[in-house]
Amino acid sequence: MDFQEIWGQEQVVQYLRSSLEKERLAPSLILHGPEGVGKTFLALLLARNLICARGNGQACGNCSGCRKIDPPNSHHPDLRRIHPTGREIRIQQIRDLVREIQVRPLEGRRKVFLIEPADRLTTEASNALLKTLEEPPSRGAILLITPNYHSLLPTVRSRCQALRLQPLAADLVARFLITAQNLPEADAELIASITEGRIARAATFDFPRFHKRRKRLLNLLADLQGRRYGAAVLRNAEQMANSAEDLVEELDTLLLLFRDIARLVYSPGEAPIANRDLREELLKLAERFSHRAYQMVERIEETRRDLQKNVNRYLATQVLLFDLAGAGHAGDPGSGPLRRRVALPGHP
Ligand SMILES: [Zn+2]
C-alpha cells in the first residue's frame, strides 16, 4: 500500500513523495482541511513511510512494521497518537511527547507523533511544544492534524510546514465508492453528493441509517402540516433531542433537506441538489415553504450554533419545530400556527 491509495490529493502526495525521496521532508507538519477529507489516513500512510526500516524513504509495505501501521488500526511502538483527554490536549501529554521523542525508535527508522485534533492543544501545551517543533531530534517527526488551521497558535504554525487537503469532486468520490467499496452506481452518486466531496466521510457513511433518518424527517414535515401539529412538535422534539450527538445528526440531515428545498424554490427545473433521489418530493416541499425555505435554512443553522452554547436542547428543538410548522403553514391561514412561538429566554 502506498500513497496511490490517496484519492484526489495529487499536489500534496507529489510533494510528500518527492520530499521523502530526497529525505528533505520537514520534520514538523500540519495536515489541515475540512472534516472528513482523509487527513488521518494520509497521516498514517506518511507515518508508515517514515517508520519503515526496510524502505528507503518509502514504505516497503511488507515488513512487520508496515503491517502494524495498516490504517485504520495502527499500532506500532514507534507511532504515538495523541488525542484530547476530555476536551483538551493538556500540557502533561506534551511534556511526555517532548521526553519520549528524545528516545531512540524501538523498531523503525523514526519515531512519529500524531497530534489530533491539534486545535485542542491548550495554550500551555502549545507553548511547551514549540521548541521541539522547531528542532525535533533527527529521528523524530511530529504531525499535527486539524480542520481549523487558523485556530492553531501563530507560533505553532510558523514552525511547521502546512499541507492542505481539499474536498474532492463528487464524481471522483463516487468512482472511489464504486471501485474501492463495490457500491452500486446510484448509491455511490448519492453518497458522494451528500458528503460533499469528503472522501473519508463517504467511506464510512452509514447509508441505511441516513435513509431511515431522512424518511423520518420527511414524515415529520408532513405531520407538521396537519391540524395536530402541536402534538407532533412535542413528540418529535423529545425524540430528536434525546441525545446531543443524535440531535446534531438530525439537524445536519434536516439542513441537507432544506438547502435542497431552498435551491428548488428558485430553479425548480435544473438546480443541482444533494438528495437527488427525492427531487419530486422536495419540489412539493419547495412549493409549500416557498421563499421561507431560506429562513428555515438559517433557523436550522442558528439552532446548531445555539446547541454548542449549551442551550436546553429540548426547548431549542421545540422552538425550531414550531417555526418549521409556522413556515409550512404560512400560505394556508386558518389551519396553522402562523409563526406562533413558545416563550423562551433568548428567543423573544
Ligand atoms: Zn516496511
PDB file of N, CA, C and O and ligand atoms in Angstrom, residues 48 52-55 58-67, ligand 1:
ATOM      1  N   ARG A  48       3.944   5.611   8.080  1.00  0.00           N
ATOM      2  CA  ARG A  48       4.491   4.332   7.627  1.00  0.00           C
ATOM      3  C   ARG A  48       5.756   4.528   6.795  1.00  0.00           C
ATOM      4  O   ARG A  48       6.730   3.801   6.943  1.00  0.00           O
ATOM      5  N   CYS A  52       9.075   2.774   8.351  1.00  0.00           N
ATOM      6  CA  CYS A  52       9.528   1.519   7.744  1.00  0.00           C
ATOM      7  C   CYS A  52      11.058   1.473   7.684  1.00  0.00           C
ATOM      8  O   CYS A  52      11.712   2.343   7.125  1.00  0.00           O
ATOM      9  N   ALA A  53      11.630   0.436   8.296  1.00  0.00           N
ATOM     10  CA  ALA A  53      13.087   0.343   8.389  1.00  0.00           C
ATOM     11  C   ALA A  53      13.691  -0.280   7.132  1.00  0.00           C
ATOM     12  O   ALA A  53      14.900  -0.233   6.934  1.00  0.00           O
ATOM     13  N   ARG A  54      12.845  -0.884   6.293  1.00  0.00           N
ATOM     14  CA  ARG A  54      13.373  -1.549   5.110  1.00  0.00           C
ATOM     15  C   ARG A  54      13.405  -0.633   3.899  1.00  0.00           C
ATOM     16  O   ARG A  54      14.318  -0.676   3.098  1.00  0.00           O
ATOM     17  N   GLY A  55      12.333   0.167   3.776  1.00  0.00           N
ATOM     18  CA  GLY A  55      12.242   1.047   2.618  1.00  0.00           C
ATOM     19  C   GLY A  55      13.257   2.165   2.737  1.00  0.00           C
ATOM     20  O   GLY A  55      13.807   2.416   3.812  1.00  0.00           O
ATOM     21  N   GLN A  58      10.649   5.255   1.552  1.00  0.00           N
ATOM     22  CA  GLN A  58       9.321   4.811   1.117  1.00  0.00           C
ATOM     23  C   GLN A  58       8.998   3.503   1.810  1.00  0.00           C
ATOM     24  O   GLN A  58       9.862   2.637   1.932  1.00  0.00           O
ATOM     25  N   ALA A  59       7.766   3.377   2.279  1.00  0.00           N
ATOM     26  CA  ALA A  59       7.396   2.157   2.994  1.00  0.00           C
ATOM     27  C   ALA A  59       7.470   0.965   2.044  1.00  0.00           C
ATOM     28  O   ALA A  59       7.043   1.053   0.903  1.00  0.00           O
ATOM     29  N   CYS A  60       8.038  -0.150   2.537  1.00  0.00           N
ATOM     30  CA  CYS A  60       8.099  -1.341   1.692  1.00  0.00           C
ATOM     31  C   CYS A  60       6.724  -1.995   1.592  1.00  0.00           C
ATOM     32  O   CYS A  60       6.396  -2.620   0.604  1.00  0.00           O
ATOM     33  N   GLY A  61       5.909  -1.814   2.647  1.00  0.00           N
ATOM     34  CA  GLY A  61       4.555  -2.360   2.601  1.00  0.00           C
ATOM     35  C   GLY A  61       4.461  -3.802   3.060  1.00  0.00           C
ATOM     36  O   GLY A  61       3.361  -4.312   3.235  1.00  0.00           O
ATOM     37  N   ASN A  62       5.586  -4.465   3.253  1.00  0.00           N
ATOM     38  CA  ASN A  62       5.552  -5.894   3.581  1.00  0.00           C
ATOM     39  C   ASN A  62       6.113  -6.246   4.949  1.00  0.00           C
ATOM     40  O   ASN A  62       5.797  -7.286   5.504  1.00  0.00           O
ATOM     41  N   CYS A  63       6.986  -5.400   5.478  1.00  0.00           N
ATOM     42  CA  CYS A  63       7.640  -5.773   6.733  1.00  0.00           C
ATOM     43  C   CYS A  63       6.628  -5.735   7.885  1.00  0.00           C
ATOM     44  O   CYS A  63       5.534  -5.197   7.746  1.00  0.00           O
ATOM     45  N   SER A  64       7.011  -6.293   9.021  1.00  0.00           N
ATOM     46  CA  SER A  64       6.056  -6.362  10.138  1.00  0.00           C
ATOM     47  C   SER A  64       5.731  -4.948  10.604  1.00  0.00           C
ATOM     48  O   SER A  64       4.616  -4.658  11.018  1.00  0.00           O
ATOM     49  N   GLY A  65       6.702  -4.040  10.509  1.00  0.00           N
ATOM     50  CA  GLY A  65       6.463  -2.660  10.898  1.00  0.00           C
ATOM     51  C   GLY A  65       5.374  -2.036  10.039  1.00  0.00           C
ATOM     52  O   GLY A  65       4.443  -1.403  10.543  1.00  0.00           O
ATOM     53  N   CYS A  66       5.488  -2.201   8.729  1.00  0.00           N
ATOM     54  CA  CYS A  66       4.493  -1.648   7.812  1.00  0.00           C
ATOM     55  C   CYS A  66       3.107  -2.205   8.116  1.00  0.00           C
ATOM     56  O   CYS A  66       2.121  -1.482   8.122  1.00  0.00           O
ATOM     57  N   ARG A  67       3.086  -3.528   8.379  1.00  0.00           N
ATOM     58  CA  ARG A  67       1.773  -4.133   8.634  1.00  0.00           C
ATOM     59  C   ARG A  67       1.155  -3.613   9.927  1.00  0.00           C
ATOM     60  O   ARG A  67      -0.059  -3.490  10.035  1.00  0.00           O
TER      61      ARG A  67
HETATM   62 ZN    ZN B   1       8.169  -1.787   5.606  1.00  0.00          ZN
END
